[in-house]
């Protein structure tokens, strides 16, 4: 079989694509990436329906099936390389819980502060609900780091870190206030070579999405 193909959106904007891309890269799982421009708000929808069962990216195309949903793709990556989840059963359960909390949560933070790696603006544009979501993320990160002793949320880099990676970039883009512990974690995350490579590629992209760049 050829390499799995990961369909992703623009690296500057596609937060959901970033997560499994990181899990696959950190896990050392070989794959090809296929980048599809994300649609403009109200613009013509690209043919993501032909790529993925949920008509969204990311999607991982295997020989026999295509896997939709970022967290499911991360789980597949962790089946190829089990070190993407912590070893101990309680730690593994907690890391899975952390990843699920991110996958289903923090809607106000996501709405107020769409991922835009290149941009530098400020948190004044965010609602109190969005800032409250960010403060909750900070509290969770700090608690998990205290419990594990770091350097990543559950010790070694895990799927949980990949799931929170786009939030790290949002804290930077929107200069969201954070604790010293969260700041140190963010510095470790952006220095991680695969995340640094994604950020460098995002910074080279020139396409703009007005809903994120002008709003
Ligand atoms: N729950 C999905 C969310 C995927 C998602 O919303 N992807 C966005 C790009 S980051 C998308 O495909 N948007 C295209 C559209 O809305 O038509 C996941 O975890 O993968």
Tab-separated table of N, CA and C in Angstrom, residues 27-116:
chain	number	residue	atom	x	y	z
A	27	UNK	N	4.594	11.020	16.134
A	27	UNK	CA	4.600	9.557	16.261
A	27	UNK	C	5.471	8.868	15.230
A	28	UNK	N	6.016	9.633	14.292
A	28	UNK	CA	6.897	9.033	13.279
A	28	UNK	C	6.153	8.154	12.287
A	29	UNK	N	4.863	8.452	12.071
A	29	UNK	CA	4.064	7.658	11.122
A	29	UNK	C	4.163	8.342	9.752
A	30	UNK	N	4.635	7.595	8.754
A	30	UNK	CA	4.824	8.189	7.424
A	30	UNK	C	3.477	8.475	6.775
A	31	UNK	N	3.340	9.639	6.157
A	31	UNK	CA	2.105	9.966	5.433
A	31	UNK	C	2.404	11.041	4.399
A	32	UNK	N	1.481	11.156	3.425
A	32	UNK	CA	1.558	12.267	2.468
A	32	UNK	C	0.507	13.270	2.855
A	33	UNK	N	0.759	14.557	2.655
A	33	UNK	CA	-0.291	15.532	2.954
A	33	UNK	C	-0.823	16.137	1.666
A	34	UNK	N	-2.118	16.396	1.668
A	34	UNK	CA	-2.760	17.046	0.525
A	34	UNK	C	-3.498	18.253	1.071
A	35	UNK	N	-3.082	19.444	0.635
A	35	UNK	CA	-3.637	20.677	1.208
A	35	UNK	C	-4.769	21.213	0.321
A	36	UNK	N	-5.909	21.486	0.966
A	36	UNK	CA	-7.073	22.026	0.252
A	36	UNK	C	-7.404	23.388	0.859
A	37	UNK	N	-7.548	24.438	0.056
A	37	UNK	CA	-7.899	25.749	0.618
A	37	UNK	C	-9.255	25.677	1.325
A	38	UNK	N	-9.328	26.257	2.510
A	38	UNK	CA	-10.612	26.284	3.234
A	38	UNK	C	-11.555	27.257	2.538
A	39	UNK	N	-12.860	27.022	2.633
A	39	UNK	CA	-13.807	27.925	1.962
A	39	UNK	C	-13.910	29.269	2.670
A	40	UNK	N	-14.235	30.316	1.880
A	40	UNK	CA	-14.586	31.625	2.450
A	40	UNK	C	-15.967	31.501	3.086
A	41	UNK	N	-16.226	32.343	4.063
A	41	UNK	CA	-17.556	32.371	4.658
A	41	UNK	C	-18.565	32.749	3.571
A	42	UNK	N	-19.599	31.946	3.379
A	42	UNK	CA	-20.627	32.271	2.386
A	42	UNK	C	-20.165	32.005	0.961
A	43	UNK	N	-18.924	31.633	0.784
A	43	UNK	CA	-18.419	31.376	-0.564
A	43	UNK	C	-18.770	29.961	-1.009
A	44	UNK	N	-18.356	29.655	-2.237
A	44	UNK	CA	-18.647	28.316	-2.758
A	44	UNK	C	-17.898	27.291	-1.910
A	45	UNK	N	-18.592	26.229	-1.546
A	45	UNK	CA	-17.961	25.163	-0.755
A	45	UNK	C	-17.060	24.335	-1.664
A	46	UNK	N	-15.863	24.056	-1.224
A	46	UNK	CA	-15.058	23.135	-2.034
A	46	UNK	C	-15.630	21.722	-1.923
A	47	UNK	N	-15.097	20.853	-2.719
A	47	UNK	CA	-15.692	19.518	-2.798
A	47	UNK	C	-15.154	18.609	-1.697
A	48	UNK	N	-15.221	19.064	-0.431
A	48	UNK	CA	-14.720	18.214	0.644
A	48	UNK	C	-15.546	16.931	0.769
A	49	UNK	N	-16.772	16.976	0.242
A	49	UNK	CA	-17.627	15.772	0.278
A	49	UNK	C	-16.987	14.625	-0.473
A	50	UNK	N	-16.192	14.953	-1.484
A	50	UNK	CA	-15.553	13.891	-2.264
A	50	UNK	C	-14.321	13.349	-1.543
A	51	UNK	N	-13.871	14.071	-0.532
A	51	UNK	CA	-12.648	13.681	0.176
A	51	UNK	C	-12.975	12.886	1.420
A	52	UNK	N	-14.047	13.337	2.107
A	52	UNK	CA	-14.256	12.848	3.464
A	52	UNK	C	-15.726	12.580	3.746
A	53	UNK	N	-16.014	11.584	4.563
A	53	UNK	CA	-17.414	11.268	4.879
A	53	UNK	C	-18.153	12.416	5.567
A	54	UNK	N	-17.451	13.306	6.269
A	54	UNK	CA	-18.164	14.413	6.922
A	54	UNK	C	-17.969	15.740	6.181
A	55	UNK	N	-17.445	15.651	4.961
A	55	UNK	CA	-17.262	16.831	4.099
A	55	UNK	C	-16.398	17.897	4.762
A	56	UNK	N	-15.454	17.486	5.590
A	56	UNK	CA	-14.548	18.416	6.260
A	56	UNK	C	-13.132	17.873	6.215
A	57	UNK	N	-12.197	18.759	6.473
A	57	UNK	CA	-10.823	18.302	6.721
A	57	UNK	C	-10.559	18.501	8.209
A	58	UNK	N	-9.719	17.681	8.814
A	58	UNK	CA	-8.859	16.678	8.220
A	58	UNK	C	-9.613	15.374	7.894
A	59	UNK	N	-8.997	14.634	6.965
A	59	UNK	CA	-9.440	13.273	6.691
A	59	UNK	C	-8.196	12.462	6.341
A	60	UNK	N	-8.159	11.244	6.832
A	60	UNK	CA	-7.000	10.386	6.542
A	60	UNK	C	-7.457	9.274	5.620
A	61	UNK	N	-6.874	9.289	4.412
A	61	UNK	CA	-7.236	8.312	3.394
A	61	UNK	C	-6.293	7.118	3.497
A	62	UNK	N	-6.853	5.977	3.864
A	62	UNK	CA	-6.077	4.737	3.908
A	62	UNK	C	-6.433	3.939	2.659
A	63	UNK	N	-5.828	2.767	2.526
A	63	UNK	CA	-6.092	1.986	1.325
A	63	UNK	C	-7.570	1.609	1.209
A	64	UNK	N	-8.170	1.228	2.335
A	64	UNK	CA	-9.536	0.696	2.264
A	64	UNK	C	-10.599	1.615	2.843
A	65	UNK	N	-10.217	2.541	3.695
A	65	UNK	CA	-11.205	3.429	4.323
A	65	UNK	C	-10.639	4.843	4.437
A	66	UNK	N	-11.552	5.808	4.603
A	66	UNK	CA	-11.134	7.180	4.895
A	66	UNK	C	-11.671	7.547	6.275
A	67	UNK	N	-10.768	8.011	7.128
A	67	UNK	CA	-11.146	8.327	8.504
A	67	UNK	C	-11.380	9.826	8.619
A	68	UNK	N	-12.577	10.192	9.076
A	68	UNK	CA	-12.891	11.595	9.357
A	68	UNK	C	-12.698	11.846	10.841
A	69	UNK	N	-12.606	13.110	11.212
A	69	UNK	CA	-12.536	13.591	12.595
A	69	UNK	C	-11.101	13.520	13.145
A	70	UNK	N	-10.657	14.683	13.597
A	70	UNK	CA	-9.274	14.827	14.067
A	70	UNK	C	-8.909	13.818	15.154
A	71	UNK	N	-9.818	13.651	16.111
A	71	UNK	CA	-9.461	12.783	17.245
A	71	UNK	C	-9.379	11.311	16.810
A	72	UNK	N	-10.245	10.913	15.899
A	72	UNK	CA	-10.201	9.531	15.402
A	72	UNK	C	-8.899	9.285	14.634
A	73	UNK	N	-8.444	10.297	13.910
A	73	UNK	CA	-7.174	10.142	13.178
A	73	UNK	C	-6.010	10.057	14.172
A	74	UNK	N	-6.085	10.876	15.235
A	74	UNK	CA	-5.037	10.789	16.281
A	74	UNK	C	-5.042	9.392	16.907
A	75	UNK	N	-6.214	8.822	17.116
A	75	UNK	CA	-6.295	7.470	17.690
A	75	UNK	C	-5.647	6.457	16.749
A	76	UNK	N	-5.862	6.634	15.448
A	76	UNK	CA	-5.235	5.727	14.479
A	76	UNK	C	-3.709	5.882	14.549
A	77	UNK	N	-3.258	7.122	14.660
A	77	UNK	CA	-1.809	7.359	14.777
A	77	UNK	C	-1.267	6.638	16.010
A	78	UNK	N	-2.027	6.700	17.113
A	78	UNK	CA	-1.560	6.075	18.359
A	78	UNK	C	-1.616	4.547	18.280
A	79	UNK	N	-2.434	4.016	17.380
A	79	UNK	CA	-2.387	2.558	17.169
A	79	UNK	C	-1.105	2.169	16.445
A	80	UNK	N	-0.623	3.073	15.573
A	80	UNK	CA	0.642	2.792	14.869
A	80	UNK	C	1.820	2.982	15.816
A	81	UNK	N	1.688	3.962	16.710
A	81	UNK	CA	2.765	4.260	17.665
A	81	UNK	C	2.153	4.519	19.048
A	82	UNK	N	2.044	3.456	19.845
A	82	UNK	CA	1.341	3.573	21.135
A	82	UNK	C	1.960	4.581	22.101
A	83	UNK	N	3.200	5.023	21.837
A	83	UNK	CA	3.791	6.006	22.762
A	83	UNK	C	3.097	7.363	22.652
A	84	UNK	N	2.162	7.499	21.717
A	84	UNK	CA	1.407	8.754	21.619
A	84	UNK	C	0.369	8.898	22.734
A	85	UNK	N	0.146	7.849	23.506
A	85	UNK	CA	-0.627	7.970	24.749
A	85	UNK	C	0.293	7.567	25.912
A	86	UNK	N	0.054	8.133	27.115
A	86	UNK	CA	0.903	7.738	28.260
A	86	UNK	C	0.766	6.245	28.553
A	87	UNK	N	1.797	5.715	29.215
A	87	UNK	CA	1.854	4.271	29.502
A	87	UNK	C	0.871	3.845	30.580
A	88	UNK	N	0.854	4.556	31.705
A	88	UNK	CA	0.021	4.145	32.834
A	88	UNK	C	-1.459	4.285	32.522
A	89	UNK	N	-2.256	3.382	33.050
A	89	UNK	CA	-3.675	3.358	32.684
A	89	UNK	C	-4.415	4.624	33.133
A	90	UNK	N	-4.146	5.112	34.365
A	90	UNK	CA	-4.830	6.330	34.827
A	90	UNK	C	-4.379	7.526	34.003
A	91	UNK	N	-3.075	7.602	33.764
A	91	UNK	CA	-2.561	8.724	32.968
A	91	UNK	C	-3.153	8.690	31.559
A	92	UNK	N	-3.244	7.481	31.007
A	92	UNK	CA	-3.780	7.348	29.641
A	92	UNK	C	-5.247	7.782	29.609
A	93	UNK	N	-5.993	7.372	30.618
A	93	UNK	CA	-7.414	7.755	30.673
A	93	UNK	C	-7.558	9.266	30.809
A	94	UNK	N	-6.688	9.847	31.646
A	94	UNK	CA	-6.754	11.302	31.854
A	94	UNK	C	-6.368	12.047	30.569
A	95	UNK	N	-5.357	11.555	29.876
A	95	UNK	CA	-4.930	12.200	28.623
A	95	UNK	C	-6.038	12.087	27.574
A	96	UNK	N	-6.724	10.947	27.545
A	96	UNK	CA	-7.837	10.792	26.590
A	96	UNK	C	-8.963	11.753	26.938
A	97	UNK	N	-9.195	11.895	28.253
A	97	UNK	CA	-10.222	12.829	28.702
A	97	UNK	C	-9.844	14.252	28.293
A	98	UNK	N	-8.572	14.608	28.478
A	98	UNK	CA	-8.099	15.955	28.102
A	98	UNK	C	-8.319	16.199	26.608
A	99	UNK	N	-7.994	15.195	25.794
A	99	UNK	CA	-8.160	15.346	24.343
A	99	UNK	C	-9.643	15.496	23.989
A	100	UNK	N	-10.503	14.739	24.674
A	100	UNK	CA	-11.949	14.815	24.394
A	100	UNK	C	-12.525	16.146	24.840
A	101	UNK	N	-12.033	16.648	25.985
A	101	UNK	CA	-12.509	17.963	26.465
A	101	UNK	C	-12.233	19.013	25.386
A	102	UNK	N	-11.066	18.933	24.779
A	102	UNK	CA	-10.725	19.905	23.720
A	102	UNK	C	-11.586	19.678	22.488
A	103	UNK	N	-11.771	18.415	22.126
A	103	UNK	CA	-12.490	18.127	20.881
A	103	UNK	C	-13.933	18.618	20.928
A	104	UNK	N	-14.525	18.537	22.123
A	104	UNK	CA	-15.955	18.896	22.202
A	104	UNK	C	-16.181	20.229	22.907
A	105	UNK	N	-15.106	20.905	23.348
A	105	UNK	CA	-15.331	22.042	24.249
A	105	UNK	C	-14.812	23.382	23.764
A	106	UNK	N	-14.891	24.342	24.648
A	106	UNK	CA	-14.386	25.703	24.476
A	106	UNK	C	-14.911	26.395	23.215
A	107	UNK	N	-16.243	26.334	22.986
A	107	UNK	CA	-16.789	26.931	21.753
A	107	UNK	C	-16.604	28.436	21.698
A	108	UNK	N	-16.624	29.101	22.874
A	108	UNK	CA	-16.515	30.571	22.850
A	108	UNK	C	-15.111	31.006	22.467
A	109	UNK	N	-14.123	30.269	22.973
A	109	UNK	CA	-12.739	30.562	22.597
A	109	UNK	C	-12.551	30.329	21.099
A	110	UNK	N	-13.116	29.245	20.600
A	110	UNK	CA	-12.946	28.928	19.175
A	110	UNK	C	-13.645	29.971	18.290
A	111	UNK	N	-14.846	30.428	18.726
A	111	UNK	CA	-15.559	31.440	17.927
A	111	UNK	C	-14.882	32.794	17.982
A	112	UNK	N	-14.453	33.201	19.173
A	112	UNK	CA	-13.879	34.551	19.338
A	112	UNK	C	-12.488	34.647	18.736
A	113	UNK	N	-11.770	33.534	18.732
A	113	UNK	CA	-10.343	33.589	18.406
A	113	UNK	C	-9.995	32.476	17.426
A	114	UNK	N	-10.494	32.585	16.160
A	114	UNK	CA	-10.161	31.533	15.190
A	114	UNK	C	-8.654	31.431	14.978
A	115	UNK	N	-8.173	30.218	14.751
A	115	UNK	CA	-6.723	30.072	14.584
A	115	UNK	C	-6.251	30.905	13.393
A	116	UNK	N	-5.225	31.692	13.608
A	116	UNK	CA	-4.624	32.508	12.549
A	116	UNK	C	-3.181	32.724	12.988
